[in-house]
Tab-separated table of C-alpha atoms in Angstrom:
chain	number	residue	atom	x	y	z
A	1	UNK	CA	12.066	17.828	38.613
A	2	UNK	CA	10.196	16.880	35.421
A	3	UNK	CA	8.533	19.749	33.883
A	4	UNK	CA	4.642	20.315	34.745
A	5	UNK	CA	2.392	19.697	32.088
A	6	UNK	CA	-0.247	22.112	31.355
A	7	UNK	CA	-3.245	20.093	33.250
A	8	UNK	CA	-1.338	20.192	36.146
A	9	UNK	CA	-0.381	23.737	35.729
A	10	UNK	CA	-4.313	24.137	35.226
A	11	UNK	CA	-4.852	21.917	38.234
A	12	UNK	CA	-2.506	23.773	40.347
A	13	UNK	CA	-3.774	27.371	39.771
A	14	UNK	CA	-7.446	26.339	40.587
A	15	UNK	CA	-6.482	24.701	43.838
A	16	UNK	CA	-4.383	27.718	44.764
A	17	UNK	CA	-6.878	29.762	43.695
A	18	UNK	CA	-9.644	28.142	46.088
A	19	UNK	CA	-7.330	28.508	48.641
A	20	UNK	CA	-7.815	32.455	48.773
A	21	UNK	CA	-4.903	33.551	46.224
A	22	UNK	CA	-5.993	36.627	43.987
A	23	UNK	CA	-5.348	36.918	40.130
A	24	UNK	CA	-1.957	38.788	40.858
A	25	UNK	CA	-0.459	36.298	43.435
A	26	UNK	CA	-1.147	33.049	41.072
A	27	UNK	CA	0.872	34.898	38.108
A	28	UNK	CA	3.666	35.645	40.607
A	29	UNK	CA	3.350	31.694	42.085
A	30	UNK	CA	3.272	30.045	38.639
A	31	UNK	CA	5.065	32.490	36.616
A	32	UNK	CA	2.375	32.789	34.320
A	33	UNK	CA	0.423	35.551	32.609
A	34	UNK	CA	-2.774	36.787	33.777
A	35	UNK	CA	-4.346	35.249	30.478
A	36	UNK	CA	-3.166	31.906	31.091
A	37	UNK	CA	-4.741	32.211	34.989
A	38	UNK	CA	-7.831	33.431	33.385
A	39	UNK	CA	-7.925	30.177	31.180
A	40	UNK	CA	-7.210	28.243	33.936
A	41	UNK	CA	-9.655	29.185	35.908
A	42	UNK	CA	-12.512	28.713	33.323
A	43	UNK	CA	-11.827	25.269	32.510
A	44	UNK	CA	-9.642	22.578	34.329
A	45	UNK	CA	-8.882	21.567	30.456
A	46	UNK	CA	-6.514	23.775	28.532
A	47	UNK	CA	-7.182	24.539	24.998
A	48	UNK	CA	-5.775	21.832	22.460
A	49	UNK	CA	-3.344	23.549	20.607
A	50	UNK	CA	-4.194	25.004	17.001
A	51	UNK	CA	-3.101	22.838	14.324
A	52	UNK	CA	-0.480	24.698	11.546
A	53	UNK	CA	-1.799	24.483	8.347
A	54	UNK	CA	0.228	21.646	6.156
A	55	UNK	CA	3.218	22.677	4.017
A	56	UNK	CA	3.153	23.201	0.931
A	57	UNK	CA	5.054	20.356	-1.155
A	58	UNK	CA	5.859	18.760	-4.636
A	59	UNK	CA	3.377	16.677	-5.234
A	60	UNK	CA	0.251	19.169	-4.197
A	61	UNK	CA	-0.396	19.984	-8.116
A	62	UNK	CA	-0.146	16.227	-8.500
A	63	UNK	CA	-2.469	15.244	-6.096
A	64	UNK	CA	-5.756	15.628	-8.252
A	65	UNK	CA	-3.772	13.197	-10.827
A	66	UNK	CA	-3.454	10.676	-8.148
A	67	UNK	CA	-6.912	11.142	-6.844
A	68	UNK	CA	-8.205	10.270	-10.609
A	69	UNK	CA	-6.549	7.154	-10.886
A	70	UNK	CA	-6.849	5.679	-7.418
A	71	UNK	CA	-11.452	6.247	-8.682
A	72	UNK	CA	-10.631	4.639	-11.961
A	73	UNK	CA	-9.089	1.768	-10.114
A	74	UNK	CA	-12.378	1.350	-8.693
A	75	UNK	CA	-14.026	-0.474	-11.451
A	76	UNK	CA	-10.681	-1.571	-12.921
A	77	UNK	CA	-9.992	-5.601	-13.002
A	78	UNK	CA	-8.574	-6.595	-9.753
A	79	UNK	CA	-5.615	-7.788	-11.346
A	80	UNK	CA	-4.684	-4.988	-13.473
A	81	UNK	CA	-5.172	-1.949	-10.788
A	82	UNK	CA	-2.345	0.618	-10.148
A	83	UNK	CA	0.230	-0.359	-7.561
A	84	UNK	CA	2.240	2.751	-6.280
A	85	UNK	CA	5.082	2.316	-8.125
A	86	UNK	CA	3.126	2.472	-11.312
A	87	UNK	CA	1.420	5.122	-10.417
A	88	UNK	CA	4.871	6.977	-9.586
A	89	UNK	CA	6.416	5.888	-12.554
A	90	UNK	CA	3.238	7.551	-14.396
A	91	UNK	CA	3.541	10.679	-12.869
A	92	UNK	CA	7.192	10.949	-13.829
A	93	UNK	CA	6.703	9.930	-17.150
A	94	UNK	CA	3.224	11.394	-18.313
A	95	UNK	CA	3.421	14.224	-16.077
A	96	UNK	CA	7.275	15.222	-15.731
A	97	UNK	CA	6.313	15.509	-11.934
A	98	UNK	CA	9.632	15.733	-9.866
A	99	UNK	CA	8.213	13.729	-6.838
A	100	UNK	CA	10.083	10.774	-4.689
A	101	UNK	CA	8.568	7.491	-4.594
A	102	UNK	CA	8.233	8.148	-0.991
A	103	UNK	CA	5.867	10.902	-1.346
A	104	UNK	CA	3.992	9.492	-3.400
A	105	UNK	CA	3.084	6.465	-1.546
A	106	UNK	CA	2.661	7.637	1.774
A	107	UNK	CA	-0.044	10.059	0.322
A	108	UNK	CA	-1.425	7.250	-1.872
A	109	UNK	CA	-1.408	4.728	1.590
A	110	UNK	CA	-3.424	7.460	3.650
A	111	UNK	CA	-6.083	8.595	0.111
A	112	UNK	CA	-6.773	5.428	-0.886
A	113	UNK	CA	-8.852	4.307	2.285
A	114	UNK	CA	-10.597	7.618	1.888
A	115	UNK	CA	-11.461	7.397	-1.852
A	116	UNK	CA	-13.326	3.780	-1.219
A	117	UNK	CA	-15.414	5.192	1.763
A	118	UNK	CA	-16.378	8.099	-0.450
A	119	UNK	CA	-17.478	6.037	-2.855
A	120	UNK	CA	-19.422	3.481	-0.794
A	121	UNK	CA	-17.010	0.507	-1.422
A	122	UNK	CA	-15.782	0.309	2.614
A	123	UNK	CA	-17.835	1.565	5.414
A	124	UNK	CA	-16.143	4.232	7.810
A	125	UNK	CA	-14.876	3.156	10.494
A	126	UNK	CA	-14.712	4.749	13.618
A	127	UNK	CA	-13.900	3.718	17.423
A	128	UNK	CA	-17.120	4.216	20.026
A	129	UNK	CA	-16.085	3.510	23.742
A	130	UNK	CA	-17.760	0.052	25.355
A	131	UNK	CA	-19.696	0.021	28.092
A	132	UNK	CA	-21.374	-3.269	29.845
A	133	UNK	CA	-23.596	-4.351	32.308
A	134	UNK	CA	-22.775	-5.293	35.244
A	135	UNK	CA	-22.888	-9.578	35.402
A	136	UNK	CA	-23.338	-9.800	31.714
A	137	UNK	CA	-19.739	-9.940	29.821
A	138	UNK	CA	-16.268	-10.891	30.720
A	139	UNK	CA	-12.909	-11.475	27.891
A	140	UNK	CA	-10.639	-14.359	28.105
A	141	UNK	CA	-7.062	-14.322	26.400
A	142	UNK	CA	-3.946	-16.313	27.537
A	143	UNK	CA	-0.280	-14.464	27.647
A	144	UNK	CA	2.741	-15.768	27.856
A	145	UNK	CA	4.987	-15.142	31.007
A	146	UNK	CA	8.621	-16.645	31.670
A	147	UNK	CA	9.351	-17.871	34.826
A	148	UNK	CA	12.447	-19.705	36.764
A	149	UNK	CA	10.900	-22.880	37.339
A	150	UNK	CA	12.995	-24.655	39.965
A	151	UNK	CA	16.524	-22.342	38.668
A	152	UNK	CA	15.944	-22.943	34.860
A	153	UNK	CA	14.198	-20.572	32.885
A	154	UNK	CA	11.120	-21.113	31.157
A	155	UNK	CA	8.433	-19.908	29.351
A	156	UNK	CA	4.785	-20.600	30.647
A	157	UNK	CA	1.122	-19.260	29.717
A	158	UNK	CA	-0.932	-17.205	32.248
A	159	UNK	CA	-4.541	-17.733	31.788
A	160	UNK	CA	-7.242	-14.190	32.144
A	161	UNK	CA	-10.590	-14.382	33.119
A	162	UNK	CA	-11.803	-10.389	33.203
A	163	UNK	CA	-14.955	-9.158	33.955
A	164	UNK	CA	-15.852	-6.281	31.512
A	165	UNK	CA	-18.047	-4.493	34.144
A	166	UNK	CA	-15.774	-4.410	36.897
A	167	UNK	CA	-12.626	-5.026	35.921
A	168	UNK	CA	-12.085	-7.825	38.600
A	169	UNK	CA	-9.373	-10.492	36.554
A	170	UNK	CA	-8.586	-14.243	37.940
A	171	UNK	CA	-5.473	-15.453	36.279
A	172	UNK	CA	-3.890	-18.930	36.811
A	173	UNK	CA	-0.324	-19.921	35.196
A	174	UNK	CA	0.088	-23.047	33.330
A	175	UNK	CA	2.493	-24.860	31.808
A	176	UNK	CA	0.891	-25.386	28.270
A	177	UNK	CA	-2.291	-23.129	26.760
A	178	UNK	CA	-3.928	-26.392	25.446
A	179	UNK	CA	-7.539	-27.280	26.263
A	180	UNK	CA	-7.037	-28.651	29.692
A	181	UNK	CA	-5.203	-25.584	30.648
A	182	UNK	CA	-7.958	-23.614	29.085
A	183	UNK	CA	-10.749	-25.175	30.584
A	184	UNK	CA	-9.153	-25.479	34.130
A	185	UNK	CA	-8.542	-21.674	33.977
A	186	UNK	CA	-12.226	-21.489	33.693
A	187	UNK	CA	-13.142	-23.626	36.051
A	188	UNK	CA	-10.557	-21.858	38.804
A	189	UNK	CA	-11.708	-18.333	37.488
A	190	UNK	CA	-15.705	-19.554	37.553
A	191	UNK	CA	-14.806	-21.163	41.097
A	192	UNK	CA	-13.442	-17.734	42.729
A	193	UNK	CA	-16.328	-15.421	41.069
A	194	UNK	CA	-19.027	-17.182	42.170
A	195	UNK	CA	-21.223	-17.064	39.179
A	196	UNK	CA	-20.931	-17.179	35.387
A	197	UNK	CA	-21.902	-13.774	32.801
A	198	UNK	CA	-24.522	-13.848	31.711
A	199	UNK	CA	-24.132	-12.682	28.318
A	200	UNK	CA	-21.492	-13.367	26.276
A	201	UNK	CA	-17.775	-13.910	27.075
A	202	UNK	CA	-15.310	-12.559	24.236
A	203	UNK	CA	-12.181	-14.633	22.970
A	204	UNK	CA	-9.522	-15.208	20.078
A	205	UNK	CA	-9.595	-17.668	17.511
A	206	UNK	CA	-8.157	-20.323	20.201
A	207	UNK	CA	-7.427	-23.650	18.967
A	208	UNK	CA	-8.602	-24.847	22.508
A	209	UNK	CA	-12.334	-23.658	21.335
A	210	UNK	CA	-12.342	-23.406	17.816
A	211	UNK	CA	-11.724	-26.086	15.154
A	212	UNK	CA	-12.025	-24.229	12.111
A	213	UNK	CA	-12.349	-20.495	11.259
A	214	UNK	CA	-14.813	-19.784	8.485
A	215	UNK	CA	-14.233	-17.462	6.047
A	216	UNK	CA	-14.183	-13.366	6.964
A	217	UNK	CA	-17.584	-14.483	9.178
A	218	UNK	CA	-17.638	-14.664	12.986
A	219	UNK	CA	-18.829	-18.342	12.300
A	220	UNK	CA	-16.910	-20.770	13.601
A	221	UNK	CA	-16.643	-24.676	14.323
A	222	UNK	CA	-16.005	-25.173	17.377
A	223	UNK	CA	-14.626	-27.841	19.178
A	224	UNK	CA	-16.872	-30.652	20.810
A	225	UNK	CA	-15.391	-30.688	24.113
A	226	UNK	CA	-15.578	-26.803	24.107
A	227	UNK	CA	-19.074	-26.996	23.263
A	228	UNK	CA	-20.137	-29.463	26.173
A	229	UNK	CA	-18.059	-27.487	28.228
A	230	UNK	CA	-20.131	-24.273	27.449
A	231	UNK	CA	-23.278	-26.086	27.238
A	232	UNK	CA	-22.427	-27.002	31.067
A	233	UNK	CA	-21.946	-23.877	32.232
A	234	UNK	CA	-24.383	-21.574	30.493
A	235	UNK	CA	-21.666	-19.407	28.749
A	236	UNK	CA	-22.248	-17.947	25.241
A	237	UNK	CA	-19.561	-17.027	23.140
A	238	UNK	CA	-18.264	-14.532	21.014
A	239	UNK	CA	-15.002	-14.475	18.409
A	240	UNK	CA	-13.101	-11.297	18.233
A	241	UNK	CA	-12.128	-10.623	14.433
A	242	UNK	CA	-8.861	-12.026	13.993
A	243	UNK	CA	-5.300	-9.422	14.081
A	244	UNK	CA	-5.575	-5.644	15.184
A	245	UNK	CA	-9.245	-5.146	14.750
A	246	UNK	CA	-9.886	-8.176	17.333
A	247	UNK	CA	-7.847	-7.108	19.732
A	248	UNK	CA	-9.558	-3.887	20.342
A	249	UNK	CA	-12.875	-5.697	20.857
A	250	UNK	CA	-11.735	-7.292	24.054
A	251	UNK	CA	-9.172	-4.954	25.128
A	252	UNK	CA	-9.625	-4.558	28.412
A	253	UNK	CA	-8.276	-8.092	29.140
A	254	UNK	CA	-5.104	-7.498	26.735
A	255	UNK	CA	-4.320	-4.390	28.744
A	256	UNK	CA	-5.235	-6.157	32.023
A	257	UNK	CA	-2.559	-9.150	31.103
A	258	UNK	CA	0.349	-6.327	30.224
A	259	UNK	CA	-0.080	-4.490	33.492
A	260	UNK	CA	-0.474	-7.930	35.539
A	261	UNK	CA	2.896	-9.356	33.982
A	262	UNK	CA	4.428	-5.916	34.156
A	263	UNK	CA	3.446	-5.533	37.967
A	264	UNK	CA	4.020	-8.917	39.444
A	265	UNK	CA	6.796	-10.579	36.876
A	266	UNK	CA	9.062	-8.093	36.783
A	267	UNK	CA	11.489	-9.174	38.066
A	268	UNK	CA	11.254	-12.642	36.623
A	269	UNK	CA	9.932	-14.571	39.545
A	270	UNK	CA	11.741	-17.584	41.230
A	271	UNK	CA	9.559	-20.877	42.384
A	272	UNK	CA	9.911	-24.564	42.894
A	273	UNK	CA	6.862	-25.573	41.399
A	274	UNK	CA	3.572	-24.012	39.794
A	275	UNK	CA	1.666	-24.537	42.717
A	276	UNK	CA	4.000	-22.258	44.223
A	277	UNK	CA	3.882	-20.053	41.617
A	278	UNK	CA	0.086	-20.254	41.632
A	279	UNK	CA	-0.633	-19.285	45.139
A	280	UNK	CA	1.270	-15.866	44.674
A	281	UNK	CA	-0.497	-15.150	41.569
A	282	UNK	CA	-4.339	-15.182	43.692
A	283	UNK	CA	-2.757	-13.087	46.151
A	284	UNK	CA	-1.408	-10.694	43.458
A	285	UNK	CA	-5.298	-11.124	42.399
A	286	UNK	CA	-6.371	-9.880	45.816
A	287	UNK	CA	-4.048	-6.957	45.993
A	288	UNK	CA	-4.923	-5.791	42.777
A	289	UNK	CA	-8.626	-5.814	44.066
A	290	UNK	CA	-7.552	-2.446	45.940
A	291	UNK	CA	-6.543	-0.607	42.680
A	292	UNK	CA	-8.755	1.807	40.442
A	293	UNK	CA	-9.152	1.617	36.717
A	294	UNK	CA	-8.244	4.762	35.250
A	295	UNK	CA	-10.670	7.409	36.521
A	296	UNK	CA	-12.990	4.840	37.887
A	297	UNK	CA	-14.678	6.571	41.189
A	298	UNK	CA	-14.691	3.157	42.952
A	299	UNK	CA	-11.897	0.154	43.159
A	300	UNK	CA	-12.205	-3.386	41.673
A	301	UNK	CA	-13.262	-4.873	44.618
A	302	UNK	CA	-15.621	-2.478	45.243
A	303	UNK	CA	-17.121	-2.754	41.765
A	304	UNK	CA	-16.975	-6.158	41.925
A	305	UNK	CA	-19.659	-6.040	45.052
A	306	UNK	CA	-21.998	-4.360	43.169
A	307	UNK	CA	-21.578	-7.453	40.091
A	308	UNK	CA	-21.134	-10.691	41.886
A	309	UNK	CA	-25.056	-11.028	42.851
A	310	UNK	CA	-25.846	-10.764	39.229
A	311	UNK	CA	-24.017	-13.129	38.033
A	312	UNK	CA	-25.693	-16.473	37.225
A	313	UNK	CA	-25.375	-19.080	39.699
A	314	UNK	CA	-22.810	-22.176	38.987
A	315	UNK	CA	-23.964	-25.761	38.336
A	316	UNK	CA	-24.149	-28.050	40.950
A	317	UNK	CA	-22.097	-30.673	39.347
A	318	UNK	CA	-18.528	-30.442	38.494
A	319	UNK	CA	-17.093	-30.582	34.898
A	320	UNK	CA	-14.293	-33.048	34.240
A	321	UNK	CA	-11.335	-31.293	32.994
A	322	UNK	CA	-9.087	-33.957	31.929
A	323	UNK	CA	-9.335	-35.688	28.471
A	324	UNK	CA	-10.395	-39.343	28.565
A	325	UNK	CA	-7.786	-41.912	26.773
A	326	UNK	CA	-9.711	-45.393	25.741
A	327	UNK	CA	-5.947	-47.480	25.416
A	328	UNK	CA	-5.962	-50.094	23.108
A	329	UNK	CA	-3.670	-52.830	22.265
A	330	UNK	CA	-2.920	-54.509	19.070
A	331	UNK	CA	-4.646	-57.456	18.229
A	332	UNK	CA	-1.943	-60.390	18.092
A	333	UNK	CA	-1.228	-62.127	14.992
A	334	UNK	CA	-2.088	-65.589	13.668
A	335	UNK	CA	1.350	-66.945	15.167
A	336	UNK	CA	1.557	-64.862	17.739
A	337	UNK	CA	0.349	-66.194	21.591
A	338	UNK	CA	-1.439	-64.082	23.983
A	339	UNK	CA	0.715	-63.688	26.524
A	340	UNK	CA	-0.398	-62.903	30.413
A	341	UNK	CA	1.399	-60.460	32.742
A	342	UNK	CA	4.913	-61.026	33.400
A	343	UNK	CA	5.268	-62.517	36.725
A	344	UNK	CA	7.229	-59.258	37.803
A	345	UNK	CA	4.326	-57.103	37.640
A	346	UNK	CA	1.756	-59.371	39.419
């Protein structure tokens, strides 16, 4: 049996305990001492574990040296800063410091981001848990899964649709993540909710919505279509930074796509045709309805009872989806006659 960690050791000893054991009988039971029952019993969370003072090493005297030239870089030219391995090579030459390179720039990666908030020239950053309204956001992403599409193997894109309040996700698998895809995924999702957020909806730097990215901002041109498309439907967007930092501001639909290809594509699943594939994915929508998120009191679908009557009611019309094509054909030349339709295709 794995071992038990020490919440569960915790968690054991207090139910044990409510069920009538005294002090003496848990330390027998657990094999503990009575000082670890005692903790246990004060607090179902054990005590985090002292951190050990760091070691001492090489480049400690060195470290105010380091520190000096990392502020001077501050108002240096940008061009002619220190990189690490200037800064190392100073220290060995200047200083006779008998360092590795290696120390020397993992201290230098992990100071430097301190030394510009101290000085005001980056603001701190720190990570402050989300919470939303229910009805008023929801995060949109598209993953890719791979699939055996009529016994060959292929790689397709499964659309998310996640309500921030609830949790409750409506994915849809298509075979391209281009703008049709993107808007029928909304449409489907939209369809099975029953209503649209009301506040804003939270996505990447898609090419499907957004033409051009500009600058560091969270301006952006968007797309015309995407634009009509929002205008339709009431929804107001909002672009996630771009890289790491963006994909912490909607991460609740990154982690919902990992556990929804980890739970239901695994293994690889084995269809005829999308539409096949497609009606297993709502019913894998409607199971997952049943689950909790995290240490959530209530499921999805439960949740999701309490959001759907805020949401804002869907247009009456329907949006076309498709692109429209206006074919044209060359203009004939000066020598060339206009022909009619071959007398095969009448």
């Amino acid at each position: 049996m794995p071992r038990m960690s020490k919440v569960e050791l915790y968690a054991a000893i207090r139910r044990d305990h409510r069920g009538g054991m005294s002090m003496r009988e848990l330390e027998r039971t657990h094999g503990v001492t009575w000082r670890t029952v005692r903790k246990a019993l004060d607090s179902a969370w054990p005590e985090p574990r002292k951190k050990l003072p760091p070691r001492a090493s090489a480049l400690d005297s060195y470290k105010p040296v380091i520190d000096g030239i990392l502020r001077a870089d501050l108002d240096a030219p940008r061009k002619q800063r220190h990189t690490v391995t200037r800064i190392f090579h100073r220290l060995v030459e200047e200083h006779g410091a008998d360092v590795s390179y290696g120390m020397v720039r993992y201290y230098i990666a992990a100071r430097k981001p301190e030394i510009l908030v101290e000085s005001g020239k980056a603001p701190l950053e720190a990570f402050v848990p989300q919470t939303h309204q229910p009805g008023h956001e929801a995060e949109v992403d598209f993953g890719d899964v791979t699939i055996r599409l009529a016994g060959e193997l292929v790689t397709c894109y499964l659309f998310s649709f996640r309500l921030s309040y609830s949790g409750k996700a409506v994915h849809r698998v298509f075979a391209s993540c281009g703008q049709e895809a993107f808007f029928e995924g909304h449409v489907h999702a939209l369809r099975t909710l029953g209503g649209v957020p009301r506040s804003k909806v939270r996505y990447d730097n898609l090419k499907a919505a957004v033409a051009r990215v500009l600058g560091l901002s969270r301006a952006r041109v968007e797309a015309d279509r995407w634009i009509a498309f929002k205008s339709h439907y009431g929804i107001e967007s909002f672009y996630c930074r771009p890289g790491v930092e963006g994909a912490h501001e909607k991460g609740g639909v990154e982690g919902q796509i990992g556990h929804f290809r980890r739970n239901h594509f695994v293994p690889v699943p084995e269809v005829s045709s999308l539409a096949e594939l497609n009606e297993m994915v709502e019913q894998w929508d409607r199971q997952d309805d049943a689950r909790r998120i995290g240490s959530r009191p209530r499921t999805i679908a439960e949740e999701f009872a309490l959001e759907q009557p805020l949401l804002m009611p869907l247009p009456e019309e329907p949006f076309e989806t498709g692109r429209v094509f206006t074919p044209r054909s060359p203009d004939p030349g000066p020598h060339e006659p206009l022909l009619g339709p071959h007398p095969a295709d009448r």
